[in-house]
Protein backbone atom coordinates (compact mmCIF):
# COMPACT_ATOMS: atom_id res chain seq x y z
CA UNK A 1 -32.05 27.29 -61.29
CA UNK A 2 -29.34 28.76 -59.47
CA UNK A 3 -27.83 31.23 -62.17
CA UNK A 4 -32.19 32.54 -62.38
CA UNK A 5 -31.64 33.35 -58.36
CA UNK A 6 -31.06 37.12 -59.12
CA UNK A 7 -34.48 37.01 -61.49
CA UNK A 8 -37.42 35.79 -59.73
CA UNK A 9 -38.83 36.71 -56.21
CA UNK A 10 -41.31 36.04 -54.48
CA UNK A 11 -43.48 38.37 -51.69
CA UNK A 12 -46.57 38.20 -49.82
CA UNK A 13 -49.52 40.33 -52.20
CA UNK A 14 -50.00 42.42 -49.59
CA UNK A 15 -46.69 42.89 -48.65
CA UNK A 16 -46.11 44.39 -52.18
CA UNK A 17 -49.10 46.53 -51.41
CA UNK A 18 -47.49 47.98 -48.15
CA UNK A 19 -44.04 48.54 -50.24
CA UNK A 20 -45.88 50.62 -52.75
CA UNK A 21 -47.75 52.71 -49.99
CA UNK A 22 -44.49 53.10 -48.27
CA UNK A 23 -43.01 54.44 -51.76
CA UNK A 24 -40.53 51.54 -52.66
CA UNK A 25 -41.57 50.99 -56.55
CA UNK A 26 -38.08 48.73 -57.36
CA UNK A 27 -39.79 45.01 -56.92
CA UNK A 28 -35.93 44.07 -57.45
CA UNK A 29 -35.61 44.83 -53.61
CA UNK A 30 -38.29 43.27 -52.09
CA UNK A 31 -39.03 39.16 -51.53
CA UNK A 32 -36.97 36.99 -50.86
CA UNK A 33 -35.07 34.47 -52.94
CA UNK A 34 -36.56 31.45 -54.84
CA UNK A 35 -33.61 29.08 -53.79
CA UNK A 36 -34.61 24.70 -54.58
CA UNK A 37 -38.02 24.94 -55.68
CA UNK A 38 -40.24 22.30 -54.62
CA UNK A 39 -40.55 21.00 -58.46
CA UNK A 40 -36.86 19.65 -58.73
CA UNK A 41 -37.56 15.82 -57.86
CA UNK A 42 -35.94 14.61 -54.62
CA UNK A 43 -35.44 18.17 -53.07
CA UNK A 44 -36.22 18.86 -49.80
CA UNK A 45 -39.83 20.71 -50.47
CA UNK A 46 -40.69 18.18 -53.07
CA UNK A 47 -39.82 15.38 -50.74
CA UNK A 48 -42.19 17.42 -47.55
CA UNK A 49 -45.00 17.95 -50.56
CA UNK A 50 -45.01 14.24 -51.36
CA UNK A 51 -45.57 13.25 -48.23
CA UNK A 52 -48.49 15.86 -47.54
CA UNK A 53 -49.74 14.41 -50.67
CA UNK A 54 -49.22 10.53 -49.68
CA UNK A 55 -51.00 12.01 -46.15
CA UNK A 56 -53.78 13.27 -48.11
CA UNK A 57 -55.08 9.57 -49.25
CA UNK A 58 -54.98 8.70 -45.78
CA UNK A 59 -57.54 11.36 -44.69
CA UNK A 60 -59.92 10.16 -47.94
CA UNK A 61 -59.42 6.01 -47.90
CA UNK A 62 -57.83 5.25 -44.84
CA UNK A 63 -55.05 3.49 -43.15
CA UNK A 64 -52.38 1.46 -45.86
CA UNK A 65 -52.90 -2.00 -45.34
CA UNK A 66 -49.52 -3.34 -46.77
CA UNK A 67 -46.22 -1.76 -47.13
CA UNK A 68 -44.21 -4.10 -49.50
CA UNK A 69 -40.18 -3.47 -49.88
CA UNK A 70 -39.06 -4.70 -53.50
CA UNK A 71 -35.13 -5.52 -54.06
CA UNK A 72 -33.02 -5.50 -57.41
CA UNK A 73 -31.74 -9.48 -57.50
CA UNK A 74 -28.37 -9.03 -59.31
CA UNK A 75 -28.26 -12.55 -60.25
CA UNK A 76 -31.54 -12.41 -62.39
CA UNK A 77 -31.26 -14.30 -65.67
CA UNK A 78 -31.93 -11.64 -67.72
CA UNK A 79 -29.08 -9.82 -66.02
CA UNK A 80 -26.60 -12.37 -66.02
CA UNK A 81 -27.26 -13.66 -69.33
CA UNK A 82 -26.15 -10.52 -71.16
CA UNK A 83 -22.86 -9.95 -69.20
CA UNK A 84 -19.67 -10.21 -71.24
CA UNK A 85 -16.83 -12.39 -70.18
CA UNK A 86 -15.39 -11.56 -66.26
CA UNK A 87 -17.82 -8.77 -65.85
CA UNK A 88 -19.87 -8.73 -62.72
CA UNK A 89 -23.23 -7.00 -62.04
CA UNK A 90 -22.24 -4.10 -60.53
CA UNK A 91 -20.01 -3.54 -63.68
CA UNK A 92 -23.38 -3.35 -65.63
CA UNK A 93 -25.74 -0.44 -63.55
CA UNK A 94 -27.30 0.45 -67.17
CA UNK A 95 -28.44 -3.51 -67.32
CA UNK A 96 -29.37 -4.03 -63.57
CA UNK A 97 -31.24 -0.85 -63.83
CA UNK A 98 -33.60 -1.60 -67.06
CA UNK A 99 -34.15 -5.14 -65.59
CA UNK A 100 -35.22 -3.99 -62.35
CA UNK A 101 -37.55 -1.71 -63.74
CA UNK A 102 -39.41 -4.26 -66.52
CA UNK A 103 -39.05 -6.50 -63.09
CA UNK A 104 -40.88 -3.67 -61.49
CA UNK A 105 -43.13 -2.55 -64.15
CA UNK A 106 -44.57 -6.36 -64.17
CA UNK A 107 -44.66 -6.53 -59.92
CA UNK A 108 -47.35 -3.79 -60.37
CA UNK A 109 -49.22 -4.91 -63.24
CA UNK A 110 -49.79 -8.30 -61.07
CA UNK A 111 -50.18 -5.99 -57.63
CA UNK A 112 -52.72 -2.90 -58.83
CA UNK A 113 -54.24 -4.52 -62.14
CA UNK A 114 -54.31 -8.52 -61.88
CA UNK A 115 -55.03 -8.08 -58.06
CA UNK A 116 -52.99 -10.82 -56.03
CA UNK A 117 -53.60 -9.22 -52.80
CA UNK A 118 -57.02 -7.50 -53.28
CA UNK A 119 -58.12 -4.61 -55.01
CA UNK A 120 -56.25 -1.50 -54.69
CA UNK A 121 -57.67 1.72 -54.48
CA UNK A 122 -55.00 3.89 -53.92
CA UNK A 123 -50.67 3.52 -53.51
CA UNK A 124 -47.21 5.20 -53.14
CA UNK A 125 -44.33 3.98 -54.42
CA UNK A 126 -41.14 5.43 -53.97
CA UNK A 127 -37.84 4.37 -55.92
CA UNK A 128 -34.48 4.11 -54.23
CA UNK A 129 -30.77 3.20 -54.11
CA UNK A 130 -28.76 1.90 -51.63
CA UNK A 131 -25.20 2.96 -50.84
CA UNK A 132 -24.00 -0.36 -52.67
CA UNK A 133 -25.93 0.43 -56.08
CA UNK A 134 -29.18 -2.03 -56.23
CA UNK A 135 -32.03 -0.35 -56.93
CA UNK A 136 -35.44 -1.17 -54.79
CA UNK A 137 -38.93 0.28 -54.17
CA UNK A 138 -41.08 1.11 -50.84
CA UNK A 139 -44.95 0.74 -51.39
CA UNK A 140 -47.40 1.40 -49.38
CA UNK A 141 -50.97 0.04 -50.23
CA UNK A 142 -54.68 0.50 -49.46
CA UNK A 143 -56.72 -1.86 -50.22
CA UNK A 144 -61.04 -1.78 -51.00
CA UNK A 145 -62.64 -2.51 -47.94
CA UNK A 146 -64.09 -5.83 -49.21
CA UNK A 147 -60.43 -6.92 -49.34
CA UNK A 148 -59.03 -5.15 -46.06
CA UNK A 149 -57.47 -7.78 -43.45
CA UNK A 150 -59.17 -8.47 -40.90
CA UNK A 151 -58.69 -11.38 -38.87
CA UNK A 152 -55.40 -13.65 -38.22
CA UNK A 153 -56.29 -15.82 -40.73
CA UNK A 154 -56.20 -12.49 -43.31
CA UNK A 155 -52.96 -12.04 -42.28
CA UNK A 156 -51.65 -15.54 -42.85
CA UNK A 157 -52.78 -15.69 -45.90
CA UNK A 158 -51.08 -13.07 -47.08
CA UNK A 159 -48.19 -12.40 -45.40
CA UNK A 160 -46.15 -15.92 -43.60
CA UNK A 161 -43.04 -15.77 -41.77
CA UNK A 162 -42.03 -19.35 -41.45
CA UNK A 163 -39.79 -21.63 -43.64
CA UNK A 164 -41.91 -23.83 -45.79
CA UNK A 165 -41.34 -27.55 -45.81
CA UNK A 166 -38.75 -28.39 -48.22
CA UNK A 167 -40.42 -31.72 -49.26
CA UNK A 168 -43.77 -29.81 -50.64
CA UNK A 169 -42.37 -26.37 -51.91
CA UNK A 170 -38.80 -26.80 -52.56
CA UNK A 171 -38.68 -23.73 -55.09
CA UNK A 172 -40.66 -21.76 -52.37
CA UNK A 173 -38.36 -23.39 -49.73
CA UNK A 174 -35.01 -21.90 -51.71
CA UNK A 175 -36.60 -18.94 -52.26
CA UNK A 176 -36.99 -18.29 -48.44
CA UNK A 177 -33.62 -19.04 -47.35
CA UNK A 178 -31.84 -17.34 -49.74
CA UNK A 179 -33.83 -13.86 -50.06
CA UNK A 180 -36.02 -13.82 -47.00
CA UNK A 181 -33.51 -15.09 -43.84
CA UNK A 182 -32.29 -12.00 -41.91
CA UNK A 183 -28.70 -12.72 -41.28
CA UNK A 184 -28.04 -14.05 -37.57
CA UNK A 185 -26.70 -10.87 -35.67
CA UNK A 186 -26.45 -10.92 -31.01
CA UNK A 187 -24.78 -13.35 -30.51
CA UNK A 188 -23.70 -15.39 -33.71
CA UNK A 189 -22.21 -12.15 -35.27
CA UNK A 190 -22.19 -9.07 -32.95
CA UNK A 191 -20.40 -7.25 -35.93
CA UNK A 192 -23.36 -7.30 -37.99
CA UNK A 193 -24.47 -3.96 -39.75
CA UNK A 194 -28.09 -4.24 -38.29
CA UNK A 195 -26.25 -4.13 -34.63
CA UNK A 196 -26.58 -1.21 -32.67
CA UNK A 197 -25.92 -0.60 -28.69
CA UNK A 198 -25.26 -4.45 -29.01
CA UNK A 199 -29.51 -5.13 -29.94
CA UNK A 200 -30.97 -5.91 -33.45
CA UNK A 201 -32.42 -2.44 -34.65
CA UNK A 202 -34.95 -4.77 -36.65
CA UNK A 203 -35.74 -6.61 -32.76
CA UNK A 204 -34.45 -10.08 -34.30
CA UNK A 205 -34.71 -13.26 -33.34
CA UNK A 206 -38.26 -12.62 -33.28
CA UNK A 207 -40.22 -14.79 -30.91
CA UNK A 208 -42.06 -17.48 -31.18
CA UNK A 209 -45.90 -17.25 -31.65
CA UNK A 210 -47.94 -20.17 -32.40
CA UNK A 211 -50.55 -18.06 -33.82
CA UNK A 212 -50.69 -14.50 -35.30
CA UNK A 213 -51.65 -11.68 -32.97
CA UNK A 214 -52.27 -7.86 -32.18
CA UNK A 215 -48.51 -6.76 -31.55
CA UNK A 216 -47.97 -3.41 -29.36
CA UNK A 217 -46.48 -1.31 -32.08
CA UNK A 218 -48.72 -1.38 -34.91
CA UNK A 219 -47.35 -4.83 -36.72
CA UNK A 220 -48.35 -7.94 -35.89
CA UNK A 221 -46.78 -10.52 -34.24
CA UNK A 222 -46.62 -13.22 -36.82
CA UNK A 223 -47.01 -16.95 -36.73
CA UNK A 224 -43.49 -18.55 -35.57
CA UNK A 225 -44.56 -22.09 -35.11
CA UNK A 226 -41.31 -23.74 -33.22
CA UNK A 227 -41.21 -26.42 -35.44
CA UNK A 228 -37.05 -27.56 -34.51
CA UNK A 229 -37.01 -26.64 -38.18
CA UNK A 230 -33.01 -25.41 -38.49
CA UNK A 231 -31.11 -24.32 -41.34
CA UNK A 232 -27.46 -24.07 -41.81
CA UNK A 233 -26.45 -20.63 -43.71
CA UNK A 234 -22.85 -21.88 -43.91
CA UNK A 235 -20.94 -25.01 -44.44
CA UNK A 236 -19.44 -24.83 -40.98
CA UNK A 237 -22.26 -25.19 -38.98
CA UNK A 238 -22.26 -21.83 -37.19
CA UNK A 239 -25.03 -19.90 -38.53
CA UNK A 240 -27.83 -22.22 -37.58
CA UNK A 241 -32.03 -20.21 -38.26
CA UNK A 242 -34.86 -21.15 -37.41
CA UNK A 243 -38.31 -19.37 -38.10
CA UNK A 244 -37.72 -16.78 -35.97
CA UNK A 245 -35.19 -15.39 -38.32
CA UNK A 246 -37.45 -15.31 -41.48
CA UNK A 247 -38.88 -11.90 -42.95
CA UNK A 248 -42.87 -11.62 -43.74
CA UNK A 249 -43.23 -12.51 -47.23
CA UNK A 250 -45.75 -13.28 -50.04
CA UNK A 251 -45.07 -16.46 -51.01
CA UNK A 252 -46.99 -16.14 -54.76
CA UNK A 253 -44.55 -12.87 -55.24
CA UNK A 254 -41.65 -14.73 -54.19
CA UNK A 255 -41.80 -17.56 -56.33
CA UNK A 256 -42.72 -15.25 -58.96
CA UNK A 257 -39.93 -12.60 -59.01
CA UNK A 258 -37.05 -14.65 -57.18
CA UNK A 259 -35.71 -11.29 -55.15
CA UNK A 260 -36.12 -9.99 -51.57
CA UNK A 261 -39.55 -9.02 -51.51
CA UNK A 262 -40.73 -8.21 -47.83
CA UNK A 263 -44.50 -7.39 -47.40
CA UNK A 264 -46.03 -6.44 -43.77
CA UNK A 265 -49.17 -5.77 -42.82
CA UNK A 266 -50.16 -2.22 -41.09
CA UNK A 267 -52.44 -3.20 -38.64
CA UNK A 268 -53.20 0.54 -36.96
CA UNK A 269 -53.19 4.20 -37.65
CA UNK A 270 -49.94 4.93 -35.28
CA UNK A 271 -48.08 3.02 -38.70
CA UNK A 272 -49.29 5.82 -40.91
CA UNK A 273 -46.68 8.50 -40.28
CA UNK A 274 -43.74 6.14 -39.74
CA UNK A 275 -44.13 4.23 -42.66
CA UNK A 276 -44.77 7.76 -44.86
CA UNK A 277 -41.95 9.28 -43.38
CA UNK A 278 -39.80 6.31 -44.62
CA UNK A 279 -40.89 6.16 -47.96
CA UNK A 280 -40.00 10.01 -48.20
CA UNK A 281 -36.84 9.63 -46.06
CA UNK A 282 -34.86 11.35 -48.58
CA UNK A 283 -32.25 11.22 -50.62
CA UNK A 284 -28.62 9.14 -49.52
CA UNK A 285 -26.29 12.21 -47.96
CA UNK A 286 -22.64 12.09 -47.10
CA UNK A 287 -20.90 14.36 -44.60
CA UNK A 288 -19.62 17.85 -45.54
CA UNK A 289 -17.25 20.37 -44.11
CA UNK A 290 -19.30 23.71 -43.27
CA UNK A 291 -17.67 26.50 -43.69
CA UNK A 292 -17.98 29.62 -41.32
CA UNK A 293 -18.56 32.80 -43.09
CA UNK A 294 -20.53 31.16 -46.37
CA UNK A 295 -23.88 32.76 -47.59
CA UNK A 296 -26.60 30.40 -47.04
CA UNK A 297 -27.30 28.61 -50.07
CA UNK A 298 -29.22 25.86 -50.29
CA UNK A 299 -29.00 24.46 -53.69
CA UNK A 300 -25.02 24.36 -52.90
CA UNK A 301 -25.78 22.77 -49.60
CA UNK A 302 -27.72 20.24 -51.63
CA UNK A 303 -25.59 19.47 -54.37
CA UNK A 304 -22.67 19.03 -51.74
CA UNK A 305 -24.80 16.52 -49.24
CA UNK A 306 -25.58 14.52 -52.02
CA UNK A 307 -24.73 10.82 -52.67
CA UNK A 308 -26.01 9.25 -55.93
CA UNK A 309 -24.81 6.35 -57.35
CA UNK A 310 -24.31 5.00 -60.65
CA UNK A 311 -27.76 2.99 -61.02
CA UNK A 312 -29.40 5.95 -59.86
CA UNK A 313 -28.06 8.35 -62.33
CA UNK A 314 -29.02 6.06 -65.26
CA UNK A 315 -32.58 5.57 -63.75
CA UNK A 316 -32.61 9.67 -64.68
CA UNK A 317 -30.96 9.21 -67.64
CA UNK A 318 -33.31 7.14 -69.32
CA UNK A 319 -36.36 9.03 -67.30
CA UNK A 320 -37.73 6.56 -65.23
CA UNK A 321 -40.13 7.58 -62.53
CA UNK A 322 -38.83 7.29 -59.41
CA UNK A 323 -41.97 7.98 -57.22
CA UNK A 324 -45.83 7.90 -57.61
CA UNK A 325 -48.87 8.25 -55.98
CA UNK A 326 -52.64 7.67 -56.85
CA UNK A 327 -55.19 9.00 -56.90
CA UNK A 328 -53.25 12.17 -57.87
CA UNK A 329 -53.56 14.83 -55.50
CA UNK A 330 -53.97 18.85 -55.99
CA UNK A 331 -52.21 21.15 -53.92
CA UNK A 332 -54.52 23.90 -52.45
CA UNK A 333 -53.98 27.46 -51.32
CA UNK A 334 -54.82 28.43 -47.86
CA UNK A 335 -54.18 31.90 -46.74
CA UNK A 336 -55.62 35.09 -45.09
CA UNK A 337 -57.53 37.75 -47.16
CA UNK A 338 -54.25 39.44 -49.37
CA UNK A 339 -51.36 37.38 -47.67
CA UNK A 340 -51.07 34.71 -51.03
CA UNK A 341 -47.71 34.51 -52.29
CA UNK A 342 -46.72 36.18 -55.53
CA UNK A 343 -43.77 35.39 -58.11
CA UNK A 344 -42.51 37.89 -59.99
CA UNK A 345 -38.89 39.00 -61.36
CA UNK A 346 -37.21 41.22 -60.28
CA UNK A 347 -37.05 43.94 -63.60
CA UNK A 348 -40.78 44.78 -63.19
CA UNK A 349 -42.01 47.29 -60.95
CA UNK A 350 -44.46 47.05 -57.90
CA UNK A 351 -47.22 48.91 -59.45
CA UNK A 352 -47.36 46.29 -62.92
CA UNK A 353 -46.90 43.86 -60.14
CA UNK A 354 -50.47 44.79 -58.49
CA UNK A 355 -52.05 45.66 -61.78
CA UNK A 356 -51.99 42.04 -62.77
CA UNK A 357 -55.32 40.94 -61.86
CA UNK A 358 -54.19 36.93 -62.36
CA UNK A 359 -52.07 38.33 -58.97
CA UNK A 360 -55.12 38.83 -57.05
CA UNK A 361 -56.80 35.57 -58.32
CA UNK A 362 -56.06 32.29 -56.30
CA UNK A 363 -57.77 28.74 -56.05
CA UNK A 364 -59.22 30.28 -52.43
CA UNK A 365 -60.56 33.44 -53.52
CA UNK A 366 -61.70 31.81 -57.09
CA UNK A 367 -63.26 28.95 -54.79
CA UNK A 368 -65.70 31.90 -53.29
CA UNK A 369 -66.37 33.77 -56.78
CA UNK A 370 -67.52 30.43 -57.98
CA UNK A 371 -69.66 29.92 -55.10
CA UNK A 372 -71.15 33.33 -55.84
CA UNK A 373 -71.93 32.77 -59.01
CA UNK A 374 -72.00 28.64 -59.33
CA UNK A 375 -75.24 27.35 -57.27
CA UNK A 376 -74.47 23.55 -57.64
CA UNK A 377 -70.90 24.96 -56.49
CA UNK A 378 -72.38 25.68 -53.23
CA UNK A 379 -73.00 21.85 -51.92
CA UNK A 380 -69.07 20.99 -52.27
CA UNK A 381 -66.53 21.65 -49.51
CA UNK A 382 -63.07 23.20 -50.69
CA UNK A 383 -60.91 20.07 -50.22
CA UNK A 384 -63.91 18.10 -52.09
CA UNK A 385 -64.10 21.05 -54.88
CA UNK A 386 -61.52 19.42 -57.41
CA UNK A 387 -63.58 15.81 -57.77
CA UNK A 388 -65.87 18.19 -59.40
CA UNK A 389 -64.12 21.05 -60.72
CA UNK A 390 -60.54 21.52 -62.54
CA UNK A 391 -58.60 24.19 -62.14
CA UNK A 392 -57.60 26.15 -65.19
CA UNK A 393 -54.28 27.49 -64.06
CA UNK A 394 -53.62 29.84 -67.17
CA UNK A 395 -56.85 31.18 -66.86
CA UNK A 396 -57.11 31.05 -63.19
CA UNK A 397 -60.63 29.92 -62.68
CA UNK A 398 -62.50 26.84 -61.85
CA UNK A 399 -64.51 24.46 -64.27
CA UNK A 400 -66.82 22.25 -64.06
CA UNK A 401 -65.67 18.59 -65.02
């Protein structure tokens, strides 16, 4: 991309047509620059399209129900089984990585095909890697609305946050306190990396609550029973939790997959953009020197903020996906009469430029010459056009599915 930068520009159409009337002919000097186009994966404009995209769903189905955070377990069988004599893990990222994603692969055949938590009618997921290598996911989820929770009892359900009895569900029970305990922090361990300005940025302990309610900030407040249920994290005593330190699980997923697996329920609208703008937070960045004097350039200023780590680079080696969304969602064109954008390079001149009728064609102005000539096309809004119509972009016109 960056050694095509001289080639291809891009200018307003009628923009072009004021150049020509003006008597500038060279296209080479008009536009601007093409720098990180929006279809490299993980750049900045794909990342913004994404979540314009993810947005979208919410404007046709609705508020996400869940948002369920799924993490690589490095001591998985399969993972463990296949290492070769005093290797660890994190010596393996090709091994950790395939796991994960057959892990992964099988969490959403069970979540958006088997149903375990309702029918789903539409999801993002979004793959990433954390500064110490283990892969995990963000998903966000909307359910039908014959499955959408409701009540307090939906929510319990679904979603717990207290330490099972170790009597009845032992495997449940070890599956709690090893994956889903959030490490004591205030005062047992005020050097704990979720401390910050001496609080809990994830507000634990959590308090008790003998029943699920309405919190203030669009999750619930779960069910915290104070049961005088403690568990010792250590064998000297000092890291003593109760069920104010447990994170909202699934309990059937848990079991299942034996990894961190926290699920919590979006109870209002005000969750929407938060939760979106996490799952397209962007890719890990490091800190870089900036130079005075430099040329902006932003795929440099890219390639130099960025932090990838080994699993990551495999999980693009072997061409995993890191992010979907469904239903897919098209990309319209809005603009005034003559201000769409056109790309062109920068050898041919302005007058081929506006010659090109495909230039003066876009999914707007197509939208109205179907309209014209279309009658059933008439009944259908623009942003409801493509559930009926496809667009042909070689051809530039719309057809009727």
């Amino acid at each position: 991309m960056k050694n095509n930068q001289p080639a291809i520009r891009a200018e307003m159409y009628q923009g072009l047509q004021d150049a020509l009337a003006a008597g500038e002919n060279d296209s080479g000097t008009i536009g601007r620059r093409t720098i990180l186009p929006s279809w490299y994966i993980g750049g900045p404009r794909d990342m913004y399209q994404r979540y314009q995209d993810a947005m979208a769903l919410v404007q046709k189905y609705g508020k996400p129900d869940l948002f369920i955070t799924m993490t690589c377990n490095p001591g998985w069988p399969e993972i463990t089984n296949a290492l070769k004599p005093g290797q660890t893990p994190s010596d393996r990222p090709d091994l950790t990585t395939r796991v994960f994603r057959a892990k992964y692969e099988q969490f959403k055949e069970d979540i958006f095909n088997r149903g375990v938590l309702g029918k789903v009618v539409a999801h993002v997921h979004v793959v990433e890697f954390q500064k110490r290598g283990l892969p995990h996911v963000h998903m966000l989820i909307i359910l039908d609305e014959q499955d959408k929770l409701h009540t307090p009892e939906d929510y319990d359900r679904i979603v717990p946050a207290e330490i099972p009895d170790k009597n009845e569900e032992p495997e449940l029970y070890n599956a709690v306190i090893k994956w889903m305990i959030h490490k004591p922090c205030g005062r047992q361990n005020r050097n704990a990396p979720c401390m910050k300005g001496g609080t809990c940025k994830k507000k634990y302990p959590k308090p008790f609550a003998p029943t699920t309610l309405q919190g203030n900030d669009s999750y619930p407040i779960y069910r915290r029973r104070d049961t005088g249920r403690l568990v010792c994290l250590d064998s000297k005593g000092d890291q003593m939790v109760d069920n104010r330190w447990v994170v909202p699980y699934n309990a059937w997923l848990l079991r299942k997959y034996d990894c961190h697996i926290n699920v919590e329920i979006c109870s209002s609208i005000t969750s929407v953009k938060y939760l979106y703008k996490y799952v397209y937070k962007g890719p890990d960045q490091v800190p870089f020197e900036v130079i005075p004097g430099r040329k902006h350039d932003e795929i440099q200023k890219f390639v130099d903020a960025r932090w990838v780590c080994a699993p990551e680079a495999l999980w693009r080696i072997y061409k995993f996906s890191l992010n979907r969304i469904y239903p897919s969602v098209k990309r319209f064109q809005i603009h005034l009469p003559n201000k769409q954008h056109v790309t062109y390079y920068a050898h041919q001149s302005v007058t081929d430029v506006l010659n090109d009728d495909r230039n003066s064609r876009t999914m707007l102005t197509e939208f109205f010459s179907t309209n014209l000539s279309d009658v059933c096309a008439r009944q259908y809004l623009y942003c409801e056009f493509p559930e009926h119509y496809r667009w042909i972009d070689s051809d530039k016109i719309w057809r009727r599915r």
